[in-house]
Amino acid sequence: MNLQSLNTPAALIDVARMNRNITRMQERLNALGVAFRPHVKTSKCKPVVQAQIAAGARGITVSTLKEAEQFFAAGVRDIVYAVGIAPGKLSQALALRRAGCDLKLLADSLAGVEEIVAFGRAHGEAFEIWIEIDVDGHRSGIAPEDPALLPVARALVDGGMRLGGVIAHAGSSYEYDTPDALMRIAEQERAGTVRAAERLRAAGIACDVVSIGSTPTALAAEHLEGVTEVRAGVYVFFDLVMHNVGVNATNEIALSVLTTVIGHQPDKGWAIVDAGWMAMSRDRGTQRQKRDFGYGLVCAEDGNELGDYRMVTANQEHGVIARDDSPDADIAKKFPIGTRLRILPNHACATGAQYPEYVALGPDGEISTWPRFSGW
Amino acid sequence: MNLQSLNTPAALIDVARMNRNITRMQERLNALGVAFRPHVKTSKCKPVVQAQIAAGARGITVSTLKEAEQFFAAGVRDIVYAVGIAPGKLSQALALRRAGCDLKLLADSLAGVEEIVAFGRAHGEAFEIWIEIDVDGHRSGIAPEDPALLPVARALVDGGMRLGGVIAHAGSSYEYDTPDALMRIAEQERAGTVRAAERLRAAGIACDVVSIGSTPTALAAEHLEGVTEVRAGVYVFFDLVMHNVGVNATNEIALSVLTTVIGHQPDKGWAIVDAGWMAMSRDRGTQRQKRDFGYGLVCAEDGNELGDYRMVTANQEHGVIARDDSPDADIAKKFPIGTRLRILPNHACATGAQYPEYVALGPDGEISTWPRFSGW
């Protein structure tokens, strides 16, 4: 098996780029004096996570209990489930802890804590809970100055659970695209989360962990005083959304979709390829950013960039490739039927999820299949 | 296992609704006097396709050769692969035909025909080819009056392949939302494809099959003179995009995502659920339609509609539920943590693809697991 014999579409990982991305983030966080806990929802792939841990990561972040189960089975013990838990999933979490997994849960309300406490008491389990802090109004969490913070903390401690720390994710960082704005949102994430920890400590409640992070803020923070660990996920592959945010060059994107030209509409300057939205995902994350890449940026089969060709529209199994500025009347000559191209994705987490496996391209052209799981 | 014990998120099929959708389309096409060849890319699920065939479908349409392989293994012989074939996939198509599958391929250019002819001759195989007709400038195909039509047909016949017919898909029908506009685009699809067949016949080239279709045009056509078969896919489940187009009511949508409330931001009127874009897909197909449903329309666990609650935003494993008109200050009381909801999807083909299996809910509440395959 080699690159030229692969069926299309296929999800390719450029292993050299991936390893550089892993080293870049780990070295940065080492220099800032904090632990790094990568979010494995991006890859859901054992060899990728093994490379992150080999580089120095301590523990992982997961978005589903299935990720926790799969990576615990692969030998990772220290796991944060970074989504508020549905009460119906507490027995699944209990089974993981009983098997020896050091699984941490999140809560951000009295009602949520009460569910965990009731279940934990009924089953004699002192769950470790991290309180989710809302630093930017983006999604879940308790704001740093919210009066609800202390009652929530007391309810979980009094209920016999363990308060492990506070955790925040400045998801709004994806909306910025200048170094100054990224530094400001990174500092807002840091300061708000540290403030919540200080309020707990001032009230006599232990709060060991201060966990923050997103790929943009992890790469933009000037200092991380008071923070104990950082989380980030998409940095391992990067993508066009992150490129527009300003944290990676397009030639650092480690994930791409291999596709084949299957036809043309020469009058329109279109080449049609066998990768549509099923292969790219429906993610249009660059739509409102400084450059809209459509469904992806077109590169040659060897990964070299070709200029301004994008996948401008996509149906389920058809993608339309066209030049940005003006229709290419010679597109059928430039990309004849059978031409193989690589498309850089808008959002690596979404594109990877369309595949049961990645094809890993080693630095010397060697090819391996890296399974990827999905589901819940 | 029952509805109440299912893990969330889960992709539910309301079997009674699905069966009504299947009957509606089949009876309509029976009345119009044409054969029906459903597109199985929507479900990729054996029990669904078996129900379509039991209702009277003749053959199937596929968007990948994997679909052809899976359904041929399940006993379906008559299959159209409705995507121009990449030359690298011809050996996979050959293997299917050699195994006894009556697989038809598409072509819409001289270059494409030459690839099939060269491969067919080298392997002693007379592939059956249908010429793709472009009736609306939507994607691939040769326009009905294009001078290229006859040379393409002659090249394939002279090359020893079999010309089976002409095939068109008025994909632009998704962009309309009035009965008149749908009737017009349906007639445009019919007339253009019939015209292409007539040009071939007038030149002495046999053209047995005239195949057209999309869910909106199949449901809107006034008559189908000259057409031999119709194709449609999403009608089997319907969805919110099709609702906006005007071909189904929301209570006819047979696919939904079961989810659990995991938190709130009461000040904003938000409930947070454990179905994000991984569970719904990133498809925002209603964004530019008459009503934007966000990531989906919220129903109660039993499937009854709740009014104007939508999933307004989604992250990978978090969905945000809010009321359309004004924030619901009591949302934490209305949907407490642990509440289970069903979300109707924008686009059933994309949402189904996020799951390795559907959960089928029978008319009497009985539950079965229906596997769904993915990949290429």
CSV table of C-alpha atoms in Angstrom, one decimal, chain A residues 44-364:
chain,number,residue,atom,x,y,z
A,44,LYS,CA,-10.0,9.6,18.9
A,45,CYS,CA,-7.0,7.7,17.8
A,46,LYS,CA,-4.5,5.7,20.0
A,47,PRO,CA,-1.3,6.4,18.1
A,48,VAL,CA,-2.0,10.1,18.1
A,49,VAL,CA,-2.7,10.2,21.9
A,50,GLN,CA,0.3,8.0,22.5
A,51,ALA,CA,2.5,10.5,20.7
A,52,GLN,CA,1.0,13.3,22.9
A,53,ILE,CA,1.7,11.4,26.1
A,54,ALA,CA,5.2,10.4,24.9
A,55,ALA,CA,5.9,14.1,24.4
A,56,GLY,CA,5.0,14.9,28.0
A,57,ALA,CA,1.2,15.2,28.3
A,58,ARG,CA,-0.1,14.4,31.8
A,59,GLY,CA,-3.6,12.8,31.5
A,60,ILE,CA,-6.2,13.5,28.9
A,61,THR,CA,-9.5,15.4,28.4
A,62,VAL,CA,-12.4,13.6,26.8
A,63,SER,CA,-15.8,14.7,25.4
A,64,THR,CA,-17.6,11.4,25.7
A,65,LEU,CA,-17.4,8.5,28.2
A,66,LYS,CA,-16.7,6.2,25.3
A,67,GLU,CA,-13.4,8.2,24.8
A,68,ALA,CA,-12.7,7.6,28.5
A,69,GLU,CA,-13.4,3.9,28.2
A,70,GLN,CA,-11.3,3.5,25.1
A,71,PHE,CA,-8.3,5.4,26.4
A,72,PHE,CA,-8.5,3.9,29.8
A,73,ALA,CA,-8.3,0.4,28.1
A,74,ALA,CA,-5.3,1.8,26.3
A,75,GLY,CA,-3.6,2.5,29.6
A,76,VAL,CA,-4.5,6.2,30.4
A,77,ARG,CA,-5.7,6.5,34.0
A,78,ASP,CA,-6.0,10.3,34.5
A,79,ILE,CA,-9.1,11.5,32.6
A,80,VAL,CA,-11.3,14.6,32.8
A,81,TYR,CA,-14.8,14.2,31.2
A,82,ALA,CA,-15.2,17.9,30.2
A,83,VAL,CA,-18.9,17.9,29.6
A,84,GLY,CA,-21.5,18.1,32.3
A,85,ILE,CA,-22.7,14.6,33.0
A,86,ALA,CA,-26.2,13.5,32.2
A,87,PRO,CA,-27.6,11.6,35.3
A,88,GLY,CA,-28.2,8.6,33.2
A,89,LYS,CA,-24.5,8.3,32.5
A,90,LEU,CA,-23.5,8.1,36.2
A,91,SER,CA,-23.4,4.3,36.3
A,92,GLN,CA,-21.1,4.3,33.3
A,93,ALA,CA,-18.8,6.8,35.1
A,94,LEU,CA,-19.0,4.6,38.3
A,95,ALA,CA,-17.9,1.5,36.3
A,96,LEU,CA,-14.9,3.4,35.0
A,97,ARG,CA,-13.9,4.5,38.5
A,98,ARG,CA,-14.5,1.0,40.0
A,99,ALA,CA,-12.2,-0.4,37.3
A,100,GLY,CA,-9.4,2.0,38.5
A,101,CYS,CA,-9.8,4.9,36.2
A,102,ASP,CA,-9.1,8.3,37.9
A,103,LEU,CA,-12.1,9.9,36.1
A,104,LYS,CA,-13.1,13.4,37.0
A,105,LEU,CA,-16.6,14.8,36.4
A,106,LEU,CA,-17.8,18.4,35.9
A,107,ALA,CA,-20.6,20.3,37.5
A,108,ASP,CA,-21.8,23.9,37.3
A,109,SER,CA,-25.1,24.0,39.3
A,110,LEU,CA,-26.6,22.9,42.5
A,111,ALA,CA,-29.0,20.7,40.6
A,112,GLY,CA,-26.2,19.0,38.8
A,113,VAL,CA,-24.2,18.4,42.1
A,114,GLU,CA,-27.3,17.1,43.8
A,115,GLU,CA,-27.6,14.4,41.1
A,116,ILE,CA,-24.0,13.3,41.5
A,117,VAL,CA,-24.2,13.4,45.3
A,118,ALA,CA,-27.4,11.3,45.4
A,119,PHE,CA,-26.0,8.7,43.0
A,120,GLY,CA,-22.5,8.7,44.7
A,121,ARG,CA,-24.0,8.2,48.2
A,122,ALA,CA,-26.3,5.5,46.9
A,123,HIS,CA,-23.3,3.6,45.5
A,124,GLY,CA,-20.7,4.5,48.1
A,125,GLU,CA,-18.6,6.4,45.6
A,126,ALA,CA,-16.9,9.8,46.3
A,127,PHE,CA,-16.7,11.1,42.8
A,128,GLU,CA,-14.1,13.8,42.1
A,129,ILE,CA,-15.8,16.9,40.7
A,130,TRP,CA,-14.3,19.9,39.0
A,131,ILE,CA,-16.5,23.0,39.0
A,132,GLU,CA,-16.9,24.5,35.5
A,133,ILE,CA,-16.2,28.2,35.3
A,134,ASP,CA,-17.7,30.4,32.6
A,135,VAL,CA,-15.1,33.0,31.7
A,136,ASP,CA,-16.6,34.3,28.5
A,137,GLY,CA,-20.4,33.6,28.4
A,138,HIS,CA,-19.7,31.0,25.7
A,139,ARG,CA,-21.5,27.9,27.0
A,140,SER,CA,-21.7,26.3,30.4
A,141,GLY,CA,-20.2,27.2,33.8
A,142,ILE,CA,-20.5,29.5,36.7
A,143,ALA,CA,-19.1,33.0,36.3
A,144,PRO,CA,-16.1,33.7,38.6
A,145,GLU,CA,-17.9,36.2,40.7
A,146,ASP,CA,-21.3,34.4,40.7
A,147,PRO,CA,-22.6,34.0,44.3
A,148,ALA,CA,-23.7,30.4,43.3
A,149,LEU,CA,-20.0,29.3,43.2
A,150,LEU,CA,-19.7,28.7,47.0
A,151,PRO,CA,-23.0,27.0,47.6
A,152,VAL,CA,-22.2,24.6,44.7
A,153,ALA,CA,-18.8,23.8,46.1
A,154,ARG,CA,-20.1,23.3,49.7
A,155,ALA,CA,-23.0,21.1,48.4
A,156,LEU,CA,-20.5,18.7,46.8
A,157,VAL,CA,-18.1,18.7,49.7
A,158,ASP,CA,-20.8,18.3,52.3
A,159,GLY,CA,-22.4,15.6,50.1
A,160,GLY,CA,-19.2,13.5,50.5
A,161,MET,CA,-17.8,14.1,47.0
A,162,ARG,CA,-14.2,15.4,46.4
A,163,LEU,CA,-13.7,18.9,44.9
A,164,GLY,CA,-10.7,18.5,42.6
A,165,GLY,CA,-10.5,22.0,41.2
A,166,VAL,CA,-12.0,24.5,38.7
A,167,ILE,CA,-12.0,24.2,34.9
A,168,ALA,CA,-12.7,26.7,32.1
A,169,HIS,CA,-12.7,26.8,28.3
A,170,ALA,CA,-12.6,30.1,26.6
A,171,GLY,CA,-14.5,28.8,23.5
A,172,SER,CA,-15.0,32.4,22.3
A,173,SER,CA,-11.3,32.5,21.5
A,174,TYR,CA,-12.2,31.0,18.1
A,175,GLU,CA,-13.9,34.3,17.2
A,176,TYR,CA,-10.7,36.4,17.3
A,177,ASP,CA,-8.0,36.8,14.8
A,178,THR,CA,-5.3,39.2,16.1
A,179,PRO,CA,-2.5,38.5,18.5
A,180,ASP,CA,-3.7,41.3,20.8
A,181,ALA,CA,-7.3,40.0,21.0
A,182,LEU,CA,-6.0,36.4,21.6
A,183,MET,CA,-3.8,37.6,24.4
A,184,ARG,CA,-6.7,39.5,26.0
A,185,ILE,CA,-9.1,36.5,25.8
A,186,ALA,CA,-6.3,34.2,27.1
A,187,GLU,CA,-5.7,36.5,30.1
A,188,GLN,CA,-9.5,36.7,30.7
A,189,GLU,CA,-9.6,32.9,30.8
A,190,ARG,CA,-6.7,32.7,33.1
A,191,ALA,CA,-7.7,35.5,35.5
A,192,GLY,CA,-11.3,34.4,35.8
A,193,THR,CA,-10.5,30.8,36.5
A,194,VAL,CA,-7.8,31.7,39.1
A,195,ARG,CA,-10.3,34.2,40.7
A,196,ALA,CA,-12.8,31.4,41.1
A,197,ALA,CA,-10.2,29.2,42.7
A,198,GLU,CA,-9.2,32.0,45.1
A,199,ARG,CA,-12.8,32.6,46.1
A,200,LEU,CA,-13.1,28.9,47.0
A,201,ARG,CA,-9.8,28.9,49.0
A,202,ALA,CA,-10.8,32.2,50.8
A,203,ALA,CA,-13.9,30.4,51.9
A,204,GLY,CA,-11.7,27.5,53.3
A,205,ILE,CA,-12.5,25.1,50.5
A,206,ALA,CA,-9.5,23.3,49.0
A,207,CYS,CA,-9.1,23.8,45.2
A,208,ASP,CA,-5.9,22.1,43.9
A,209,VAL,CA,-6.4,22.2,40.1
A,210,VAL,CA,-6.9,25.3,38.0
A,211,SER,CA,-7.4,24.0,34.5
A,212,ILE,CA,-7.9,26.2,31.4
A,213,GLY,CA,-7.5,26.1,27.8
A,214,SER,CA,-8.3,26.1,24.1
A,215,THR,CA,-5.8,25.9,21.2
A,216,PRO,CA,-5.8,29.7,20.6
A,217,THR,CA,-5.5,30.7,24.2
A,218,ALA,CA,-2.9,28.1,25.0
A,219,LEU,CA,-0.8,29.5,22.2
A,220,ALA,CA,-1.4,33.2,23.1
A,221,ALA,CA,-1.1,33.4,26.9
A,222,GLU,CA,1.7,35.6,28.1
A,223,HIS,CA,1.9,34.0,31.5
A,224,LEU,CA,-0.2,31.4,33.4
A,225,GLU,CA,0.2,32.5,37.0
A,226,GLY,CA,-2.1,30.5,39.3
A,227,VAL,CA,-2.9,27.9,36.6
A,228,THR,CA,-1.9,24.3,37.2
A,229,GLU,CA,-2.8,22.8,33.8
A,230,VAL,CA,-3.8,23.6,30.2
A,231,ARG,CA,-6.0,21.7,27.8
A,232,ALA,CA,-6.1,22.0,24.0
A,233,GLY,CA,-7.3,19.6,21.3
A,234,VAL,CA,-7.2,20.7,17.6
A,235,TYR,CA,-3.6,21.9,17.8
A,236,VAL,CA,-2.5,18.3,17.1
A,237,PHE,CA,-3.7,18.6,13.5
A,238,PHE,CA,-4.6,22.3,13.2
A,239,ASP,CA,-7.0,23.4,10.4
A,240,LEU,CA,-8.2,26.3,8.3
A,241,VAL,CA,-10.3,27.8,11.1
A,242,MET,CA,-7.2,27.9,13.3
A,243,HIS,CA,-5.3,29.4,10.4
A,244,ASN,CA,-7.8,32.2,10.2
A,245,VAL,CA,-7.6,32.7,13.9
A,246,GLY,CA,-3.9,33.1,13.3
A,247,VAL,CA,-2.2,30.3,15.2
A,248,ASN,CA,-0.9,28.1,12.4
A,249,ALA,CA,0.2,28.4,8.8
A,250,THR,CA,-1.6,26.3,6.2
A,251,ASN,CA,1.5,24.2,5.7
A,252,GLU,CA,1.3,23.1,9.4
A,253,ILE,CA,-2.1,21.4,8.9
A,254,ALA,CA,-1.5,17.7,9.5
A,255,LEU,CA,-4.9,16.4,8.4
A,256,SER,CA,-6.1,16.4,4.8
A,257,VAL,CA,-8.6,14.5,2.6
A,258,LEU,CA,-7.2,12.6,-0.4
A,259,THR,CA,-9.6,12.8,-3.4
A,260,THR,CA,-9.8,12.0,-7.1
A,261,VAL,CA,-11.1,14.2,-10.0
A,262,ILE,CA,-14.2,12.6,-11.6
A,263,GLY,CA,-15.4,15.2,-14.0
A,264,HIS,CA,-15.6,18.9,-15.1
A,265,GLN,CA,-17.9,21.7,-16.0
A,266,PRO,CA,-15.3,23.6,-18.1
A,267,ASP,CA,-17.6,26.6,-18.9
A,268,LYS,CA,-17.8,27.2,-15.1
A,269,GLY,CA,-14.2,26.4,-14.4
A,270,TRP,CA,-15.2,23.5,-12.2
A,271,ALA,CA,-13.5,20.2,-11.5
A,272,ILE,CA,-15.7,17.7,-9.7
A,273,VAL,CA,-14.0,15.4,-7.1
A,274,ASP,CA,-15.2,12.3,-5.2
A,275,ALA,CA,-15.0,14.0,-1.8
A,276,GLY,CA,-18.2,15.8,-0.9
A,277,TRP,CA,-19.5,16.8,2.5
A,278,MET,CA,-19.5,13.2,3.7
A,279,ALA,CA,-15.7,13.2,3.3
A,280,MET,CA,-15.1,16.8,4.5
A,281,SER,CA,-17.9,17.1,7.0
A,282,ARG,CA,-20.5,19.8,6.8
A,283,ASP,CA,-18.3,22.1,8.9
A,284,ARG,CA,-18.3,25.6,7.4
A,285,GLY,CA,-16.3,27.2,10.2
A,286,THR,CA,-14.4,29.6,7.9
A,287,GLN,CA,-17.7,31.0,6.6
A,288,ARG,CA,-17.6,34.1,8.8
A,289,GLN,CA,-13.8,34.4,9.2
A,290,LYS,CA,-11.4,36.6,7.3
A,291,ARG,CA,-11.1,34.1,4.5
A,292,ASP,CA,-13.9,31.7,3.6
A,293,PHE,CA,-12.3,28.5,2.4
A,294,GLY,CA,-15.6,26.9,1.3
A,295,TYR,CA,-15.2,23.2,2.2
A,296,GLY,CA,-11.4,23.3,2.0
A,297,LEU,CA,-8.2,24.4,0.4
A,298,VAL,CA,-6.9,22.4,-2.5
A,299,CYS,CA,-3.3,21.0,-2.5
A,300,ALA,CA,-1.6,18.6,-4.9
A,301,GLU,CA,-1.4,14.8,-4.1
A,302,ASP,CA,2.0,15.3,-2.5
A,303,GLY,CA,0.7,18.0,-0.1
A,304,ASN,CA,2.1,21.0,-1.9
A,305,GLU,CA,-0.2,24.0,-2.1
A,306,LEU,CA,-1.6,24.9,-5.5
A,307,GLY,CA,-2.6,28.5,-5.0
A,308,ASP,CA,-6.2,29.7,-4.9
A,309,TYR,CA,-8.3,26.6,-5.6
A,310,ARG,CA,-10.9,25.8,-3.0
A,311,MET,CA,-13.8,23.3,-2.7
A,312,VAL,CA,-16.5,25.9,-3.3
A,313,THR,CA,-19.5,23.6,-2.8
A,314,ALA,CA,-20.2,20.1,-1.8
A,315,ASN,CA,-23.0,17.5,-2.1
A,316,GLN,CA,-22.9,14.2,-0.3
A,317,GLU,CA,-20.3,12.5,-2.5
A,318,HIS,CA,-19.4,15.4,-4.9
A,319,GLY,CA,-17.1,18.3,-4.3
A,320,VAL,CA,-16.7,21.2,-6.7
A,321,ILE,CA,-13.2,22.6,-7.0
A,322,ALA,CA,-12.8,26.1,-8.5
A,323,ARG,CA,-10.3,29.0,-8.5
A,324,ASP,CA,-11.0,31.9,-6.2
A,325,ASP,CA,-10.6,34.9,-8.3
A,326,SER,CA,-11.7,34.0,-11.8
A,327,PRO,CA,-13.0,30.7,-13.4
A,328,ASP,CA,-10.1,28.6,-14.7
A,329,ALA,CA,-11.1,27.9,-18.3
A,330,ASP,CA,-8.4,25.2,-18.5
A,331,ILE,CA,-9.3,23.4,-15.4
A,332,ALA,CA,-10.0,20.1,-17.3
A,333,LYS,CA,-6.4,20.3,-18.5
A,334,LYS,CA,-4.9,21.3,-15.2
A,335,PHE,CA,-6.8,18.6,-13.3
A,336,PRO,CA,-7.7,15.8,-15.7
A,337,ILE,CA,-10.0,13.0,-14.6
A,338,GLY,CA,-8.1,10.7,-12.3
A,339,THR,CA,-6.0,13.6,-10.8
A,340,ARG,CA,-5.5,13.1,-7.1
A,341,LEU,CA,-5.7,16.1,-4.8
A,342,ARG,CA,-5.5,16.7,-1.1
A,343,ILE,CA,-8.0,19.0,0.6
A,344,LEU,CA,-7.1,20.8,3.9
A,345,PRO,CA,-10.2,20.9,6.1
A,346,ASN,CA,-12.0,23.8,7.8
A,347,HIS,CA,-12.2,21.9,11.1
A,348,ALA,CA,-10.1,18.8,11.8
A,349,CYS,CA,-12.3,17.5,14.6
A,350,ALA,CA,-15.3,17.4,12.3
A,351,THR,CA,-13.5,16.0,9.3
A,352,GLY,CA,-11.8,13.2,11.2
A,353,ALA,CA,-15.1,12.1,12.6
A,354,GLN,CA,-16.3,11.2,9.1
A,355,TYR,CA,-13.8,8.3,8.9
A,356,PRO,CA,-13.4,5.0,10.7
A,357,GLU,CA,-9.6,5.2,10.2
A,358,TYR,CA,-6.8,7.6,9.3
A,359,VAL,CA,-4.0,6.9,6.9
A,360,ALA,CA,-0.8,8.0,8.5
A,361,LEU,CA,1.9,9.1,6.1
A,362,GLY,CA,5.4,8.7,7.7
A,363,PRO,CA,8.3,11.1,6.9
A,364,ASP,CA,9.7,8.6,4.4
